[in-house]
Amino acid sequence: MVNFSHPGISVIIPTYNQADLLREAIQSIIDQTFTDWETIVVNNYSEDSTIDVVESFKDSRISLINFSNHGIIGISRNEGVRHAKADIIAFLDSDDTWTNLKLERMISVFRQKPGVELVCHDEWLLLENTIKSVMEYGPYKSYHNLLFRKNCLSTSAVAMLRHKFIEIGGFSEELRFAGAEDYDLWLRLARAGCTIEYLHEVLGTFRVHDQSFTAKIQQFCENYLNVLNYHFENWPGKTFFIRSAAAALGVSEPVTSPSFTMAQTYSGKITVHHLDLYRLQNFSAEDAL
């Protein structure tokens, strides 16, 4: 049973050297119609004006933690959750934003459907300050479909029960999953029977920009495959499946592969989502058995 006492929801923002974008992210929380929240900014010892930005809001609901994550964002998110007070937690990357109804709509789902443990909404895709499309998440909820079909959730679009997050062990802190640790978490949650609900409303903006680690696309691809390999370790056909995935993602031929070349037209942050367009869409679950 969810306790809706104060605060109603804890928001965790991991950040590193994105002061200007962080300001927009925090402002989008300040502007929420649902006001009973706390925001925990986990700063990976940024070298810009991040601390000044956070302190400029002068809002007691916002706290700052300076914490070294050794380059693994999942570590920062886990640290934020350890300080969270609410029974419901949400994540917002420091370069993303929410519409002002986001928290109100998410909380309403948890109130109206007591059995739900995780909610995900749709997002705008903002590329070079221009809205390009709507990123529609879902419909997959089961471990089997999330594994064989695609990653259909977004970290900045998710709210979940804190006890479920803790029970499953939080985000992986392994370097081999960096950049794909969200997909690993959704898979582990689904495998543990987490009840997922999709809210088909655009309640946030997923931003792609020059600071999104374009140079690390190849590493993201490899780590995405590491997640697949980890979760397929008990499947008899895993070798064929992973080899097919590598070909589909262009990991073995990063320069000439059409899929990888297309992925390079986007910045690194969208890569994991973009890879879903190429990952084994021509292979059914039966192919992997």
Short mmCIF file of C-alpha atoms in Angstrom, two decimals:
data_model
loop_
_atom_site.label_atom_id
_atom_site.label_comp_id
_atom_site.label_asym_id
_atom_site.label_seq_id
_atom_site.Cartn_x
_atom_site.Cartn_y
_atom_site.Cartn_z
CA MET A 1 0.00 0.00 0.00
CA VAL A 2 1.41 3.40 -1.06
CA ASN A 3 1.70 6.01 1.67
CA PHE A 4 0.79 9.37 0.13
CA SER A 5 2.00 11.38 3.13
CA HIS A 6 4.50 14.23 2.74
CA PRO A 7 6.38 14.33 0.45
CA GLY A 8 4.17 12.73 -2.17
CA ILE A 9 7.02 11.95 -4.55
CA SER A 10 10.82 12.14 -4.61
CA VAL A 11 12.50 13.29 -7.84
CA ILE A 12 16.12 12.31 -8.46
CA ILE A 13 18.22 14.35 -10.92
CA PRO A 14 21.76 13.09 -11.66
CA THR A 15 23.90 15.75 -13.30
CA TYR A 16 27.38 16.58 -14.53
CA ASN A 17 28.44 19.87 -16.16
CA GLN A 18 25.00 20.78 -17.52
CA ALA A 19 24.23 23.86 -15.45
CA ASP A 20 22.11 25.71 -18.02
CA LEU A 21 20.08 22.63 -18.93
CA LEU A 22 19.76 21.70 -15.26
CA ARG A 23 18.16 25.07 -14.60
CA GLU A 24 15.43 24.23 -17.14
CA ALA A 25 14.94 20.77 -15.67
CA ILE A 26 14.50 22.10 -12.13
CA GLN A 27 12.23 24.91 -13.32
CA SER A 28 9.96 22.32 -14.94
CA ILE A 29 9.58 20.73 -11.49
CA ILE A 30 8.96 24.09 -9.80
CA ASP A 31 6.15 24.65 -12.33
CA GLN A 32 4.32 21.42 -11.47
CA THR A 33 0.64 21.62 -10.53
CA PHE A 34 1.37 18.90 -7.95
CA THR A 35 3.49 20.67 -5.37
CA ASP A 36 4.12 18.06 -2.66
CA TRP A 37 7.47 16.88 -3.98
CA GLU A 38 11.11 16.83 -3.03
CA THR A 39 13.93 17.03 -5.56
CA ILE A 40 17.36 15.54 -4.95
CA VAL A 41 20.09 16.75 -7.31
CA VAL A 42 23.04 14.36 -7.33
CA ASN A 43 25.99 16.36 -8.64
CA ASN A 44 28.97 14.37 -9.94
CA TYR A 45 31.37 17.15 -8.87
CA SER A 46 30.57 19.34 -11.87
CA GLU A 47 33.16 21.92 -12.86
CA ASP A 48 30.61 24.50 -14.03
CA SER A 49 28.03 26.57 -12.11
CA THR A 50 25.83 23.60 -11.18
CA ILE A 51 25.93 24.33 -7.43
CA ASP A 52 25.06 28.01 -7.99
CA VAL A 53 22.13 27.01 -10.21
CA VAL A 54 20.68 24.68 -7.59
CA GLU A 55 21.12 27.18 -4.77
CA SER A 56 19.60 30.00 -6.84
CA PHE A 57 16.14 28.43 -6.56
CA LYS A 58 16.09 28.96 -2.79
CA ASP A 59 13.47 26.23 -2.39
CA SER A 60 13.55 24.01 0.69
CA ARG A 61 12.12 21.14 -1.38
CA ILE A 62 15.37 20.99 -3.39
CA SER A 63 18.50 19.40 -1.94
CA LEU A 64 21.98 18.93 -3.39
CA ILE A 65 24.31 15.99 -2.94
CA ASN A 66 27.88 16.15 -4.24
CA PHE A 67 28.80 12.59 -5.07
CA SER A 68 31.32 10.89 -7.36
CA ASN A 69 29.74 8.24 -9.60
CA HIS A 70 32.95 7.23 -11.41
CA GLY A 71 31.26 7.85 -14.76
CA ILE A 72 28.29 5.55 -14.13
CA ILE A 73 25.01 7.47 -13.94
CA GLY A 74 23.19 4.56 -12.31
CA ILE A 75 25.35 5.05 -9.21
CA SER A 76 24.12 8.65 -8.89
CA ARG A 77 20.50 7.59 -9.29
CA ASN A 78 20.89 4.92 -6.61
CA GLU A 79 22.48 7.46 -4.27
CA GLY A 80 19.53 9.78 -4.80
CA VAL A 81 17.06 7.03 -3.96
CA ARG A 82 18.93 6.31 -0.73
CA HIS A 83 18.13 9.87 0.36
CA ALA A 84 14.52 9.82 -0.91
CA LYS A 85 11.72 10.14 1.64
CA ALA A 86 8.64 9.43 -0.50
CA ASP A 87 7.12 6.04 -1.31
CA ILE A 88 7.06 7.02 -5.00
CA ILE A 89 10.23 8.00 -6.86
CA ALA A 90 10.76 9.56 -10.28
CA PHE A 91 13.89 10.23 -12.30
CA LEU A 92 14.66 13.27 -14.45
CA ASP A 93 17.89 13.57 -16.42
CA SER A 94 19.33 17.06 -16.10
CA ASP A 95 18.92 17.76 -19.82
CA ASP A 96 15.24 16.73 -19.95
CA THR A 97 12.11 18.59 -18.83
CA TRP A 98 8.53 17.81 -17.81
CA THR A 99 5.20 19.45 -18.60
CA ASN A 100 3.52 21.02 -15.59
CA LEU A 101 0.94 18.20 -15.32
CA LYS A 102 3.50 15.40 -15.18
CA LEU A 103 3.53 14.68 -11.44
CA GLU A 104 -0.20 15.25 -11.00
CA ARG A 105 -1.00 12.70 -13.72
CA MET A 106 1.50 10.14 -12.46
CA ILE A 107 0.28 10.39 -8.87
CA SER A 108 -3.32 10.01 -10.05
CA VAL A 109 -2.48 6.67 -11.68
CA PHE A 110 -1.02 5.32 -8.44
CA ARG A 111 -4.08 6.55 -6.53
CA GLN A 112 -6.62 5.12 -8.98
CA LYS A 113 -4.83 1.82 -9.58
CA PRO A 114 -3.35 0.62 -6.26
CA GLY A 115 -1.77 -2.47 -7.84
CA VAL A 116 0.41 -0.48 -10.23
CA GLU A 117 4.11 -0.35 -9.32
CA LEU A 118 5.60 1.57 -12.27
CA VAL A 119 4.12 4.19 -14.62
CA CYS A 120 5.64 5.46 -17.88
CA HIS A 121 4.33 8.27 -20.10
CA ASP A 122 5.15 9.46 -23.63
CA GLU A 123 7.68 12.20 -24.45
CA TRP A 124 8.48 14.78 -27.08
CA LEU A 125 11.76 14.20 -28.91
CA LEU A 126 13.66 17.50 -29.01
CA LEU A 127 16.54 17.49 -31.50
CA GLU A 128 18.67 20.62 -31.83
CA ASN A 129 15.95 22.66 -30.07
CA THR A 130 13.27 21.48 -32.50
CA ILE A 131 10.51 19.04 -31.59
CA LYS A 132 10.83 16.21 -34.10
CA SER A 133 8.30 13.63 -32.97
CA VAL A 134 6.50 11.96 -30.10
CA MET A 135 8.24 9.03 -28.44
CA GLU A 136 5.43 6.61 -27.66
CA TYR A 137 6.35 3.99 -25.07
CA GLY A 138 4.84 0.57 -24.52
CA PRO A 139 2.94 -1.63 -25.03
CA TYR A 140 5.17 -4.39 -23.62
CA LYS A 141 4.96 -5.20 -19.91
CA SER A 142 6.15 -8.79 -19.52
CA TYR A 143 9.77 -9.86 -19.13
CA HIS A 144 9.48 -12.02 -22.25
CA ASN A 145 8.25 -9.18 -24.46
CA LEU A 146 10.63 -6.58 -23.05
CA LEU A 147 13.48 -8.98 -23.74
CA PHE A 148 12.48 -10.23 -27.18
CA ARG A 149 10.78 -7.13 -28.52
CA LYS A 150 12.35 -3.90 -27.29
CA ASN A 151 13.15 -1.46 -24.51
CA CYS A 152 9.95 0.59 -24.38
CA LEU A 153 10.40 2.75 -21.29
CA SER A 154 12.35 5.96 -20.68
CA THR A 155 14.05 6.86 -17.41
CA SER A 156 12.85 10.48 -17.38
CA ALA A 157 9.31 9.27 -18.13
CA VAL A 158 9.09 6.73 -15.31
CA ALA A 159 7.79 6.87 -11.74
CA MET A 160 7.80 3.79 -9.53
CA LEU A 161 7.36 2.53 -6.00
CA ARG A 162 10.55 3.04 -4.02
CA HIS A 163 10.29 -0.28 -2.20
CA LYS A 164 10.10 -2.12 -5.54
CA PHE A 165 13.19 -0.29 -6.79
CA ILE A 166 15.11 -1.18 -3.62
CA GLU A 167 13.83 -4.76 -3.61
CA ILE A 168 15.19 -5.36 -7.11
CA GLY A 169 18.57 -3.80 -6.28
CA GLY A 170 18.23 -0.47 -8.11
CA PHE A 171 20.21 0.43 -11.21
CA SER A 172 23.18 -1.74 -12.08
CA GLU A 173 26.47 -0.11 -11.13
CA GLU A 174 28.51 -2.29 -13.48
CA LEU A 175 30.58 -0.48 -16.09
CA ARG A 176 29.64 -3.06 -18.73
CA PHE A 177 25.99 -1.90 -18.55
CA ALA A 178 26.71 1.86 -18.54
CA GLY A 179 24.31 3.64 -20.89
CA ALA A 180 21.97 0.65 -20.94
CA GLU A 181 21.46 0.27 -17.19
CA ASP A 182 17.87 1.47 -17.55
CA TYR A 183 16.99 -1.41 -19.89
CA ASP A 184 18.56 -3.87 -17.46
CA LEU A 185 16.44 -2.41 -14.65
CA TRP A 186 13.17 -2.68 -16.60
CA LEU A 187 13.99 -6.29 -17.43
CA ARG A 188 14.74 -7.19 -13.81
CA LEU A 189 11.59 -5.43 -12.62
CA ALA A 190 9.45 -7.23 -15.20
CA ARG A 191 11.04 -10.56 -14.34
CA ALA A 192 10.16 -9.94 -10.68
CA GLY A 193 6.53 -9.41 -11.65
CA CYS A 194 6.43 -5.61 -11.47
CA THR A 195 3.04 -4.24 -12.60
CA ILE A 196 3.65 -1.66 -15.36
CA GLU A 197 1.15 0.93 -16.59
CA TYR A 198 1.59 3.11 -19.69
CA LEU A 199 0.04 6.57 -19.68
CA HIS A 200 -0.27 7.67 -23.30
CA GLU A 201 0.07 11.38 -22.70
CA VAL A 202 3.09 13.50 -23.64
CA LEU A 203 4.29 14.73 -20.26
CA GLY A 204 7.97 15.38 -20.89
CA THR A 205 10.68 16.28 -23.38
CA PHE A 206 13.60 14.00 -24.22
CA ARG A 207 16.40 16.27 -25.38
CA VAL A 208 19.18 15.34 -27.80
CA HIS A 209 22.08 17.78 -28.04
CA ASP A 210 25.81 18.11 -28.65
CA GLN A 211 26.71 17.22 -25.06
CA SER A 212 25.01 13.82 -25.30
CA PHE A 213 28.22 11.81 -25.66
CA THR A 214 28.08 11.15 -29.40
CA ALA A 215 31.62 9.78 -29.26
CA LYS A 216 30.47 6.97 -26.97
CA ILE A 217 27.88 5.50 -29.33
CA GLN A 218 30.02 2.44 -30.02
CA GLN A 219 30.43 1.76 -26.29
CA PHE A 220 26.69 2.21 -25.72
CA CYS A 221 26.02 -0.36 -28.45
CA GLU A 222 28.37 -2.84 -26.84
CA ASN A 223 26.87 -2.30 -23.39
CA TYR A 224 23.37 -2.73 -24.77
CA LEU A 225 24.48 -6.10 -26.07
CA ASN A 226 26.01 -6.85 -22.68
CA VAL A 227 22.55 -6.41 -21.15
CA LEU A 228 21.03 -8.73 -23.73
CA ASN A 229 23.77 -11.28 -23.19
CA TYR A 230 23.27 -11.17 -19.41
CA HIS A 231 19.54 -11.73 -19.67
CA PHE A 232 19.84 -14.40 -22.36
CA GLU A 233 22.44 -16.42 -20.48
CA ASN A 234 19.88 -19.13 -19.71
CA TRP A 235 18.48 -19.31 -23.25
CA PRO A 236 19.84 -22.21 -25.38
CA GLY A 237 19.98 -20.06 -28.50
CA LYS A 238 21.67 -17.09 -26.93
CA THR A 239 24.81 -17.25 -29.09
CA PHE A 240 22.81 -16.98 -32.30
CA PHE A 241 20.58 -14.32 -30.78
CA ILE A 242 23.42 -12.10 -29.60
CA ARG A 243 25.34 -12.53 -32.86
CA SER A 244 22.21 -11.46 -34.74
CA ALA A 245 21.83 -8.49 -32.41
CA ALA A 246 25.42 -7.42 -33.02
CA ALA A 247 24.84 -7.52 -36.77
CA ALA A 248 21.57 -5.59 -36.42
CA LEU A 249 23.24 -2.90 -34.30
CA GLY A 250 26.32 -2.63 -36.49
CA VAL A 251 28.69 -3.16 -33.58
CA SER A 252 31.05 -5.36 -35.55
CA GLU A 253 31.26 -2.82 -38.41
CA PRO A 254 30.72 0.58 -36.82
CA VAL A 255 31.94 2.63 -39.76
CA THR A 256 30.21 0.97 -42.69
CA SER A 257 27.06 -0.47 -41.14
CA PRO A 258 23.97 1.50 -42.27
CA SER A 259 22.35 1.05 -38.87
CA PHE A 260 25.35 2.48 -37.06
CA THR A 261 25.76 5.31 -39.55
CA MET A 262 22.15 6.28 -38.98
CA ALA A 263 22.62 6.06 -35.24
CA GLN A 264 25.50 8.50 -35.57
CA THR A 265 23.15 11.14 -36.95
CA TYR A 266 21.74 11.36 -33.45
CA SER A 267 23.65 12.28 -30.33
CA GLY A 268 24.71 9.58 -27.93
CA LYS A 269 21.91 9.96 -25.42
CA ILE A 270 19.24 8.69 -27.81
CA THR A 271 21.34 5.78 -29.00
CA VAL A 272 19.94 3.11 -26.73
CA HIS A 273 16.40 4.05 -27.71
CA HIS A 274 17.35 4.38 -31.36
CA LEU A 275 18.95 0.94 -31.37
CA ASP A 276 15.54 -0.57 -30.68
CA LEU A 277 14.69 0.18 -34.30
CA TYR A 278 17.46 -2.18 -35.37
CA ARG A 279 17.64 -4.81 -32.64
CA LEU A 280 16.33 -8.13 -33.79
CA GLN A 281 13.09 -6.78 -35.21
CA ASN A 282 13.33 -9.50 -37.85
CA PHE A 283 13.79 -12.24 -35.26
CA SER A 284 10.96 -13.76 -33.27
CA ALA A 285 11.24 -15.34 -29.85
CA GLU A 286 11.14 -18.72 -31.54
CA ASP A 287 14.29 -17.87 -33.50
CA ALA A 288 16.22 -17.62 -30.26
CA LEU A 289 15.15 -20.96 -28.88
#
